[in-house]
PDB file of C-alpha atoms in Angstrom:
ATOM      1  CA  MET A  18     111.024 129.810 142.634  1.00 51.00           C
ATOM      2  CA  ASN A  19     110.492 126.463 142.283  1.00 67.00           C
ATOM      3  CA  PHE A  20     106.249 126.305 140.800  1.00 69.00           C
ATOM      4  CA  LYS A  21     108.174 129.051 137.989  1.00 75.00           C
ATOM      5  CA  ILE A  22     110.843 126.444 137.670  1.00 74.00           C
ATOM      6  CA  VAL A  23     108.555 123.496 137.102  1.00 71.00           C
ATOM      7  CA  THR A  24     106.408 125.553 134.676  1.00 77.00           C
ATOM      8  CA  ARG A  25     109.063 126.450 133.004  1.00 78.00           C
ATOM      9  CA  LYS A  26     109.888 122.127 132.851  1.00 79.00           C
ATOM     10  CA  LEU A  27     106.702 121.597 131.653  1.00 80.00           C
ATOM     11  CA  SER A  28     105.422 124.333 129.573  1.00 82.00           C
ATOM     12  CA  PRO A  29     107.225 122.333 126.231  1.00 82.00           C
ATOM     13  CA  TYR A  30     104.823 119.464 126.886  1.00 85.00           C
ATOM     14  CA  GLY A  31     101.917 121.532 127.584  1.00 84.00           C
ATOM     15  CA  TYR A  32     102.532 122.807 123.715  1.00 86.00           C
ATOM     16  CA  ILE A  33     103.145 119.389 122.313  1.00 89.00           C
ATOM     17  CA  ALA A  34      99.579 118.071 123.993  1.00 89.00           C
ATOM     18  CA  PRO A  35      97.556 119.311 121.732  1.00 90.00           C
ATOM     19  CA  ALA A  36      99.416 117.040 118.773  1.00 90.00           C
ATOM     20  CA  MET A  37      99.989 113.797 121.216  1.00 92.00           C
ATOM     21  CA  ALA A  38      96.176 114.006 121.674  1.00 93.00           C
ATOM     22  CA  ILE A  39      95.439 113.793 118.207  1.00 94.00           C
ATOM     23  CA  PHE A  40      98.067 110.817 117.201  1.00 92.00           C
ATOM     24  CA  ILE A  41      97.033 108.946 119.993  1.00 92.00           C
ATOM     25  CA  LEU A  42      92.971 109.337 118.891  1.00 92.00           C
ATOM     26  CA  PHE A  43      93.949 108.685 115.491  1.00 91.00           C
ATOM     27  CA  LEU A  44      96.772 106.547 115.174  1.00 90.00           C
ATOM     28  CA  PHE A  45      98.199 104.912 118.463  1.00 91.00           C
ATOM     29  CA  PHE A  46      94.751 103.908 119.750  1.00 93.00           C
ATOM     30  CA  PRO A  47      93.525 102.042 115.612  1.00 91.00           C
ATOM     31  CA  PHE A  48      97.157 100.850 115.290  1.00 92.00           C
ATOM     32  CA  PHE A  49      96.758  98.535 118.265  1.00 94.00           C
ATOM     33  CA  LYS A  50      93.323  98.353 118.518  1.00 93.00           C
ATOM     34  CA  THR A  51      93.925  96.930 115.106  1.00 93.00           C
ATOM     35  CA  ILE A  52      96.540  94.179 116.673  1.00 94.00           C
ATOM     36  CA  TYR A  53      94.440  93.311 119.662  1.00 94.00           C
ATOM     37  CA  LEU A  54      91.096  92.411 116.506  1.00 93.00           C
ATOM     38  CA  SER A  55      93.953  90.174 114.636  1.00 93.00           C
ATOM     39  CA  LEU A  56      94.039  87.977 117.940  1.00 93.00           C
ATOM     40  CA  PHE A  57      90.375  87.404 118.106  1.00 92.00           C
ATOM     41  CA  LYS A  58      87.070  86.443 115.795  1.00 91.00           C
ATOM     42  CA  THR A  59      84.372  89.183 116.233  1.00 90.00           C
ATOM     43  CA  ASN A  60      80.964  89.303 115.431  1.00 88.00           C
ATOM     44  CA  LYS A  61      79.031  91.476 112.688  1.00 87.00           C
ATOM     45  CA  MET A  62      80.031  95.155 114.778  1.00 85.00           C
ATOM     46  CA  GLY A  63      83.648  94.234 114.911  1.00 84.00           C
ATOM     47  CA  GLN A  64      83.309  93.467 118.951  1.00 87.00           C
ATOM     48  CA  ALA A  65      86.212  90.586 119.591  1.00 87.00           C
ATOM     49  CA  LYS A  66      84.175  87.504 120.557  1.00 88.00           C
ATOM     50  CA  LEU A  67      86.087  84.562 120.717  1.00 89.00           C
ATOM     51  CA  PHE A  68      90.082  84.493 121.276  1.00 91.00           C
ATOM     52  CA  ALA A  69      91.912  82.617 118.311  1.00 90.00           C
ATOM     53  CA  GLY A  70      95.555  83.821 119.404  1.00 87.00           C
ATOM     54  CA  ALA A  71      97.381  82.728 116.138  1.00 89.00           C
ATOM     55  CA  GLY A  72      94.361  81.794 113.556  1.00 91.00           C
ATOM     56  CA  ASN A  73      93.596  84.451 111.406  1.00 92.00           C
ATOM     57  CA  TYR A  74      97.045  84.906 110.506  1.00 94.00           C
ATOM     58  CA  SER A  75      97.829  80.605 110.243  1.00 94.00           C
ATOM     59  CA  GLU A  76      94.282  80.351 107.792  1.00 93.00           C
ATOM     60  CA  LEU A  77      95.421  83.281 106.186  1.00 92.00           C
ATOM     61  CA  LEU A  78      99.003  82.244 106.021  1.00 91.00           C
ATOM     62  CA  SER A  79      96.883  78.360 104.201  1.00 92.00           C
ATOM     63  CA  SER A  80      94.845  80.868 102.009  1.00 90.00           C
ATOM     64  CA  ALA A  81      95.296  80.618  98.418  1.00 92.00           C
ATOM     65  CA  SER A  82      93.223  83.965  97.994  1.00 92.00           C
ATOM     66  CA  PHE A  83      95.258  85.689 100.222  1.00 93.00           C
ATOM     67  CA  PHE A  84      98.190  84.942  98.503  1.00 94.00           C
ATOM     68  CA  ASN A  85      97.154  85.713  94.874  1.00 94.00           C
ATOM     69  CA  SER A  86      95.924  89.363  96.223  1.00 94.00           C
ATOM     70  CA  LEU A  87     100.059  89.497  97.791  1.00 94.00           C
ATOM     71  CA  PHE A  88     101.227  88.849  94.192  1.00 95.00           C
ATOM     72  CA  VAL A  89      98.187  90.778  92.636  1.00 96.00           C
ATOM     73  CA  THR A  90      99.848  93.755  94.851  1.00 96.00           C
ATOM     74  CA  VAL A  91     103.208  93.035  93.896  1.00 95.00           C
ATOM     75  CA  VAL A  92     103.116  93.176  90.302  1.00 96.00           C
ATOM     76  CA  PHE A  93     100.527  96.488  91.116  1.00 97.00           C
ATOM     77  CA  VAL A  94     103.229  98.345  93.049  1.00 96.00           C
ATOM     78  CA  LEU A  95     106.207  97.605  90.435  1.00 96.00           C
ATOM     79  CA  ILE A  96     104.613  98.709  87.548  1.00 96.00           C
ATOM     80  CA  VAL A  97     102.863 101.678  89.426  1.00 96.00           C
ATOM     81  CA  VAL A  98     106.630 103.126  91.123  1.00 96.00           C
ATOM     82  CA  SER A  99     108.558 102.518  87.970  1.00 96.00           C
ATOM     83  CA  VAL A 100     105.952 104.058  85.959  1.00 96.00           C
ATOM     84  CA  SER A 101     104.794 107.278  87.982  1.00 96.00           C
ATOM     85  CA  MET A 102     108.388 108.035  89.024  1.00 95.00           C
ATOM     86  CA  LEU A 103     109.470 107.652  85.005  1.00 95.00           C
ATOM     87  CA  LEU A 104     107.570 109.646  84.507  1.00 95.00           C
ATOM     88  CA  GLY A 105     107.545 112.198  86.679  1.00 95.00           C
ATOM     89  CA  LEU A 106     111.125 112.708  86.134  1.00 94.00           C
ATOM     90  CA  ILE A 107     111.183 113.222  82.201  1.00 93.00           C
ATOM     91  CA  THR A 108     108.847 115.324  83.074  1.00 93.00           C
ATOM     92  CA  ALA A 109     110.730 117.717  85.512  1.00 93.00           C
ATOM     93  CA  VAL A 110     113.533 117.277  82.848  1.00 90.00           C
ATOM     94  CA  LEU A 111     111.449 118.640  80.445  1.00 89.00           C
ATOM     95  CA  CYS A 112     110.421 121.665  81.738  1.00 89.00           C
ATOM     96  CA  ASN A 113     114.194 122.216  83.731  1.00 84.00           C
ATOM     97  CA  GLN A 114     114.485 124.496  80.819  1.00 80.00           C
ATOM     98  CA  SER A 115     113.359 127.751  79.609  1.00 77.00           C
ATOM     99  CA  PHE A 116     110.981 128.355  76.544  1.00 76.00           C
ATOM    100  CA  PRO A 117     107.896 130.047  76.612  1.00 78.00           C
ATOM    101  CA  GLY A 118     104.870 127.930  77.528  1.00 78.00           C
ATOM    102  CA  ILE A 119     106.500 126.640  80.055  1.00 82.00           C
ATOM    103  CA  ARG A 120     104.121 127.162  83.558  1.00 85.00           C
ATOM    104  CA  ILE A 121     101.281 125.799  81.524  1.00 88.00           C
ATOM    105  CA  PHE A 122     103.384 122.903  81.149  1.00 86.00           C
ATOM    106  CA  SER A 123     104.750 122.554  84.547  1.00 88.00           C
ATOM    107  CA  THR A 124     100.566 123.662  85.649  1.00 87.00           C
ATOM    108  CA  ALA A 125      99.877 119.984  83.375  1.00 88.00           C
ATOM    109  CA  TYR A 126     102.231 118.180  84.433  1.00 90.00           C
ATOM    110  CA  ALA A 127     101.574 118.658  88.313  1.00 90.00           C
ATOM    111  CA  LEU A 128      97.994 118.370  87.864  1.00 90.00           C
ATOM    112  CA  PRO A 129      97.018 114.681  88.790  1.00 91.00           C
ATOM    113  CA  MET A 130      98.028 115.640  92.166  1.00 88.00           C
ATOM    114  CA  ALA A 131      95.024 117.870  92.491  1.00 87.00           C
ATOM    115  CA  ILE A 132      92.472 115.185  91.242  1.00 88.00           C
ATOM    116  CA  ALA A 133      90.700 112.691  93.860  1.00 87.00           C
ATOM    117  CA  SER A 134      91.600 109.136  92.957  1.00 88.00           C
ATOM    118  CA  SER A 135      87.762 108.408  92.377  1.00 88.00           C
ATOM    119  CA  SER A 136      86.772 110.899  90.126  1.00 90.00           C
ATOM    120  CA  ALA A 137      90.808 109.844  88.196  1.00 92.00           C
ATOM    121  CA  ALA A 138      88.821 106.668  87.837  1.00 92.00           C
ATOM    122  CA  MET A 139      85.408 107.541  87.187  1.00 92.00           C
ATOM    123  CA  ILE A 140      86.382 109.354  83.728  1.00 92.00           C
ATOM    124  CA  PHE A 141      88.557 106.502  83.345  1.00 92.00           C
ATOM    125  CA  LYS A 142      86.170 103.759  83.270  1.00 92.00           C
ATOM    126  CA  ILE A 143      84.418 106.447  80.609  1.00 92.00           C
ATOM    127  CA  MET A 144      87.272 106.594  78.737  1.00 93.00           C
ATOM    128  CA  LEU A 145      88.061 102.248  78.912  1.00 92.00           C
ATOM    129  CA  HIS A 146      84.334 101.619  78.007  1.00 89.00           C
ATOM    130  CA  PRO A 147      84.075  98.896  75.523  1.00 89.00           C
ATOM    131  CA  ALA A 148      81.562 100.758  73.355  1.00 87.00           C
ATOM    132  CA  ILE A 149      82.071 104.280  73.637  1.00 88.00           C
ATOM    133  CA  GLY A 150      85.184 105.059  75.413  1.00 90.00           C
ATOM    134  CA  ILE A 151      87.766 107.159  73.440  1.00 92.00           C
ATOM    135  CA  VAL A 152      90.519 104.624  73.988  1.00 92.00           C
ATOM    136  CA  ASN A 153      88.952 102.226  71.767  1.00 92.00           C
ATOM    137  CA  LYS A 154      87.827 104.501  69.252  1.00 92.00           C
ATOM    138  CA  ILE A 155      91.463 105.775  68.415  1.00 92.00           C
ATOM    139  CA  LEU A 156      93.149 102.420  68.439  1.00 90.00           C
ATOM    140  CA  GLY A 157      90.691 101.214  66.579  1.00 89.00           C
ATOM    141  CA  LEU A 158      89.631  98.529  69.116  1.00 87.00           C
ATOM    142  CA  HIS A 159      87.091  96.301  70.886  1.00 87.00           C
ATOM    143  CA  ILE A 160      88.619  95.276  74.042  1.00 90.00           C
ATOM    144  CA  ASN A 161      86.295  95.027  77.163  1.00 90.00           C
ATOM    145  CA  TRP A 162      90.021  96.732  79.652  1.00 92.00           C
ATOM    146  CA  ILE A 163      88.766  96.254  82.770  1.00 91.00           C
ATOM    147  CA  SER A 164      86.441  93.328  82.739  1.00 90.00           C
ATOM    148  CA  ASP A 165      89.115  91.396  81.313  1.00 90.00           C
ATOM    149  CA  PRO A 166      91.408  89.821  83.827  1.00 92.00           C
ATOM    150  CA  ARG A 167      94.614  89.957  80.877  1.00 91.00           C
ATOM    151  CA  TYR A 168      93.844  94.145  80.363  1.00 93.00           C
ATOM    152  CA  ALA A 169      92.255  94.949  84.732  1.00 94.00           C
ATOM    153  CA  LEU A 170      95.451  94.612  86.674  1.00 95.00           C
ATOM    154  CA  ILE A 171      97.450  97.163  84.294  1.00 95.00           C
ATOM    155  CA  CYS A 172      94.509  99.665  83.513  1.00 94.00           C
ATOM    156  CA  VAL A 173      94.419 100.151  87.319  1.00 95.00           C
ATOM    157  CA  ALA A 174      97.997 100.791  87.754  1.00 96.00           C
ATOM    158  CA  LEU A 175      98.396 102.969  84.916  1.00 95.00           C
ATOM    159  CA  LEU A 176      96.064 105.215  86.076  1.00 94.00           C
ATOM    160  CA  THR A 177      97.645 104.941  89.714  1.00 95.00           C
ATOM    161  CA  ALA A 178     100.553 106.062  88.217  1.00 96.00           C
ATOM    162  CA  TRP A 179      99.443 108.745  86.403  1.00 95.00           C
ATOM    163  CA  LEU A 180      97.998 110.292  89.683  1.00 94.00           C
ATOM    164  CA  ASN A 181     101.027 109.928  91.709  1.00 94.00           C
ATOM    165  CA  SER A 182     103.258 111.263  88.864  1.00 94.00           C
ATOM    166  CA  GLY A 183     102.255 114.528  89.510  1.00 93.00           C
ATOM    167  CA  ILE A 184     103.668 115.179  92.850  1.00 94.00           C
ATOM    168  CA  ASN A 185     107.101 112.797  91.243  1.00 95.00           C
ATOM    169  CA  PHE A 186     107.072 116.060  88.659  1.00 95.00           C
ATOM    170  CA  LEU A 187     107.065 118.407  92.150  1.00 93.00           C
ATOM    171  CA  TYR A 188     109.998 116.266  94.162  1.00 93.00           C
ATOM    172  CA  PHE A 189     112.019 116.229  90.667  1.00 94.00           C
ATOM    173  CA  SER A 190     111.960 119.465  89.476  1.00 92.00           C
ATOM    174  CA  ALA A 191     113.125 121.196  92.776  1.00 90.00           C
ATOM    175  CA  GLY A 192     115.908 118.636  92.927  1.00 90.00           C
ATOM    176  CA  LEU A 193     116.647 119.425  89.659  1.00 90.00           C
ATOM    177  CA  SER A 194     116.727 123.013  90.880  1.00 88.00           C
ATOM    178  CA  ASN A 195     119.264 122.714  93.384  1.00 87.00           C
ATOM    179  CA  ILE A 196     121.843 121.437  90.926  1.00 84.00           C
ATOM    180  CA  ASP A 197     124.641 123.917  89.830  1.00 83.00           C
ATOM    181  CA  GLU A 198     124.803 124.783  86.180  1.00 83.00           C
ATOM    182  CA  VAL A 199     128.318 125.343  86.427  1.00 86.00           C
ATOM    183  CA  ILE A 200     129.240 121.357  86.403  1.00 87.00           C
ATOM    184  CA  TYR A 201     127.483 121.389  83.315  1.00 84.00           C
ATOM    185  CA  GLU A 202     129.246 123.908  81.894  1.00 84.00           C
ATOM    186  CA  ARG A 203     132.052 122.371  82.659  1.00 87.00           C
ATOM    187  CA  ALA A 204     131.211 119.059  81.056  1.00 86.00           C
ATOM    188  CA  SER A 205     129.931 121.163  77.884  1.00 85.00           C
ATOM    189  CA  VAL A 206     133.816 122.185  77.439  1.00 84.00           C
ATOM    190  CA  ASP A 207     134.828 119.140  78.497  1.00 81.00           C
ATOM    191  CA  GLY A 208     132.728 117.448  75.516  1.00 84.00           C
ATOM    192  CA  ALA A 209     130.293 115.613  77.604  1.00 83.00           C
ATOM    193  CA  ASN A 210     126.931 115.038  75.261  1.00 85.00           C
ATOM    194  CA  ARG A 211     123.035 115.411  76.810  1.00 84.00           C
ATOM    195  CA  PHE A 212     123.170 111.478  78.343  1.00 86.00           C
ATOM    196  CA  GLN A 213     126.470 111.316  79.783  1.00 86.00           C
ATOM    197  CA  LYS A 214     125.870 115.070  81.797  1.00 85.00           C
ATOM    198  CA  PHE A 215     121.947 113.389  82.636  1.00 87.00           C
ATOM    199  CA  PHE A 216     123.079 109.802  83.639  1.00 86.00           C
ATOM    200  CA  ARG A 217     126.829 110.883  84.830  1.00 87.00           C
ATOM    201  CA  LEU A 218     126.193 114.392  86.384  1.00 86.00           C
ATOM    202  CA  THR A 219     122.014 114.605  86.930  1.00 87.00           C
ATOM    203  CA  LEU A 220     120.982 111.484  88.018  1.00 88.00           C
ATOM    204  CA  PRO A 221     124.085 111.285  90.834  1.00 86.00           C
ATOM    205  CA  ARG A 222     122.673 114.869  91.794  1.00 88.00           C
ATOM    206  CA  LEU A 223     119.520 113.754  92.518  1.00 90.00           C
ATOM    207  CA  SER A 224     119.647 110.169  94.286  1.00 88.00           C
ATOM    208  CA  PRO A 225     118.725 112.002  97.746  1.00 89.00           C
ATOM    209  CA  ILE A 226     115.491 112.892  95.792  1.00 91.00           C
ATOM    210  CA  LEU A 227     115.218 109.466  93.535  1.00 91.00           C
ATOM    211  CA  PHE A 228     115.970 107.745  97.299  1.00 91.00           C
ATOM    212  CA  TYR A 229     113.094 109.740  99.256  1.00 91.00           C
ATOM    213  CA  THR A 230     109.824 109.423  96.121  1.00 94.00           C
ATOM    214  CA  LEU A 231     110.831 105.684  95.962  1.00 93.00           C
ATOM    215  CA  VAL A 232     109.837 105.573  99.986  1.00 92.00           C
ATOM    216  CA  VAL A 233     107.448 107.381  99.461  1.00 93.00           C
ATOM    217  CA  ASN A 234     106.236 105.652  96.218  1.00 95.00           C
ATOM    218  CA  ILE A 235     105.900 102.251  97.140  1.00 94.00           C
ATOM    219  CA  ILE A 236     104.563 103.399 100.219  1.00 93.00           C
ATOM    220  CA  GLN A 237     101.406 104.693  98.578  1.00 92.00           C
ATOM    221  CA  ALA A 238     101.345 101.853  96.077  1.00 94.00           C
ATOM    222  CA  PHE A 239     100.637  99.574  98.794  1.00 94.00           C
ATOM    223  CA  GLN A 240      97.705 101.953  99.788  1.00 91.00           C
ATOM    224  CA  SER A 241      95.921 102.208  96.677  1.00 91.00           C
ATOM    225  CA  PHE A 242      91.763 102.111  97.276  1.00 92.00           C
ATOM    226  CA  GLY A 243      89.770 104.133  95.359  1.00 90.00           C
ATOM    227  CA  GLN A 244      90.855 103.444  91.914  1.00 91.00           C
ATOM    228  CA  VAL A 245      90.273  99.823  92.899  1.00 93.00           C
ATOM    229  CA  LYS A 246      87.114 100.454  94.260  1.00 92.00           C
ATOM    230  CA  VAL A 247      85.703 102.804  91.226  1.00 91.00           C
ATOM    231  CA  LEU A 248      86.721 100.763  88.215  1.00 92.00           C
ATOM    232  CA  THR A 249      87.110  96.953  89.340  1.00 92.00           C
ATOM    233  CA  MET A 250      85.751  95.940  93.084  1.00 91.00           C
ATOM    234  CA  GLY A 251      88.673  93.536  93.116  1.00 90.00           C
ATOM    235  CA  GLY A 252      87.656  92.226  89.761  1.00 86.00           C
ATOM    236  CA  PRO A 253      87.548  90.277  87.691  1.00 89.00           C
ATOM    237  CA  GLY A 254      87.879  87.128  89.398  1.00 86.00           C
ATOM    238  CA  GLU A 255      90.607  88.211  91.959  1.00 89.00           C
ATOM    239  CA  SER A 256      92.773  90.107  89.323  1.00 92.00           C
ATOM    240  CA  THR A 257      93.096  93.394  90.925  1.00 94.00           C
ATOM    241  CA  ASN A 258      91.933  92.288  94.090  1.00 94.00           C
ATOM    242  CA  LEU A 259      94.733  94.350  96.105  1.00 94.00           C
ATOM    243  CA  ILE A 260      95.542  93.520  99.596  1.00 94.00           C
ATOM    244  CA  VAL A 261      94.268  96.770 100.657  1.00 94.00           C
ATOM    245  CA  TYR A 262      90.828  96.287  98.775  1.00 94.00           C
ATOM    246  CA  SER A 263      90.901  92.809 100.382  1.00 94.00           C
ATOM    247  CA  ILE A 264      90.575  94.002 104.179  1.00 94.00           C
ATOM    248  CA  TYR A 265      87.791  96.270 102.823  1.00 94.00           C
ATOM    249  CA  ARG A 266      86.201  93.383 101.657  1.00 93.00           C
ATOM    250  CA  ASP A 267      86.938  91.345 104.210  1.00 92.00           C
ATOM    251  CA  ALA A 268      85.804  93.872 107.227  1.00 91.00           C
ATOM    252  CA  PHE A 269      83.043  95.420 105.361  1.00 90.00           C
ATOM    253  CA  PHE A 270      81.085  92.136 103.136  1.00 89.00           C
ATOM    254  CA  ASN A 271      82.142  89.428 104.976  1.00 88.00           C
ATOM    255  CA  TYR A 272      82.361  91.079 108.507  1.00 90.00           C
ATOM    256  CA  ARG A 273      85.332  89.057 109.732  1.00 92.00           C
ATOM    257  CA  PHE A 274      87.216  91.778 111.051  1.00 93.00           C
ATOM    258  CA  GLY A 275      89.349  89.768 112.828  1.00 93.00           C
ATOM    259  CA  SER A 276      91.159  88.688 109.035  1.00 93.00           C
ATOM    260  CA  ALA A 277      90.682  91.863 107.750  1.00 94.00           C
ATOM    261  CA  ALA A 278      92.881  93.313 111.017  1.00 94.00           C
ATOM    262  CA  ALA A 279      95.151  90.492 110.542  1.00 95.00           C
ATOM    263  CA  GLN A 280      95.836  91.059 106.793  1.00 95.00           C
ATOM    264  CA  SER A 281      96.568  95.096 107.857  1.00 95.00           C
ATOM    265  CA  VAL A 282      99.057  93.562 110.215  1.00 95.00           C
ATOM    266  CA  ILE A 283     100.575  91.746 107.580  1.00 95.00           C
ATOM    267  CA  LEU A 284     100.744  94.474 105.887  1.00 94.00           C
ATOM    268  CA  PHE A 285     102.313  97.061 107.819  1.00 94.00           C
ATOM    269  CA  VAL A 286     105.130  94.304 108.464  1.00 95.00           C
ATOM    270  CA  ILE A 287     105.701  94.303 104.559  1.00 94.00           C
ATOM    271  CA  ILE A 288     105.918  98.167 104.747  1.00 93.00           C
ATOM    272  CA  LEU A 289     108.137  98.505 107.181  1.00 93.00           C
ATOM    273  CA  VAL A 290     110.525  96.151 106.098  1.00 93.00           C
ATOM    274  CA  LEU A 291     110.823  97.352 102.529  1.00 92.00           C
ATOM    275  CA  THR A 292     111.063 100.439 104.836  1.00 90.00           C
ATOM    276  CA  LEU A 293     113.900  99.134 106.691  1.00 90.00           C
ATOM    277  CA  CYS A 294     115.830  97.859 103.645  1.00 90.00           C
ATOM    278  CA  MET A 295     115.539 100.404 101.505  1.00 88.00           C
ATOM    279  CA  PHE A 296     116.994 103.077 104.651  1.00 86.00           C
ATOM    280  CA  ARG A 297     119.742 100.023 105.092  1.00 85.00           C
ATOM    281  CA  LEU A 298     120.668 100.037 101.373  1.00 81.00           C
ATOM    282  CA  GLU A 299     120.544 104.341 101.137  1.00 76.00           C
ATOM    283  CA  LYS A 300     124.192 104.567 102.058  1.00 72.00           C
ATOM    284  CA  LYS A 301     125.266 102.351  98.562  1.00 71.00           C
ATOM    285  CA  GLY A 302     123.107 104.190  96.526  1.00 67.00           C
ATOM    286  CA  VAL A 303     122.837 107.880  97.880  1.00 71.00           C
ATOM    287  CA  HIS A 304     125.230 110.426  97.234  1.00 67.00           C
ATOM    288  CA  TYR A 305     124.349 113.452  99.338  1.00 63.00           C
TER     289      TYR A 305
END
């Protein structure tokens, strides 16, 4: 009898054991290993050899290249989040109606989420080519978009925003479908126009989806890598050297795994602090 009771109490842990094993192997172990490596100088194989304490962090905080990387990343995140959310919201509102071909438009707007960032970047690279690119042909210009420091970051950010707009479209479409049409009918009776309905009725009822989408988009934007690797490789100069690409370059080109690990920890702290701040502000701007 006692054995059955013990088995019954332990059986739930048996069900979650496989999932916990995967989390430990692929999430918790790399996380703590990164923190560990950030405190050491490593060899070219990534093995900790010399304890440096906070040396890697102090070196980063005195590096102009690292602060440039942070600045570039912040600008990149601002462009990506604002443009991708705006695109997702506009397309969702446009498709929140009944008209012939609605499914074709909905599929087209959601399509970017199914495209790999590296594949999209390769196509985008051809489109922006200074000689044969369709962008210069249409605009009648001769700009080398991704080789010019003035435009490279904007180009990468706009590509990333378009890639993220697909999932945003789905989020906002789901939110709009849950809004009761009765409130719009009552507003029409009261003489409200489309803009008043959108800003006074639609946006407040979309606030939970807006908040969730904002958090997800910020995290995704900070982790962008493939499009930078294919399009610019952090250049020209360091104009697109996002912190994720800086981590990659330090680890796999310069073999400075300790410095790369320290940058990873700093990036984790930045995202954590931003997320906590947004959740603190959630109660003021989100209406359930």
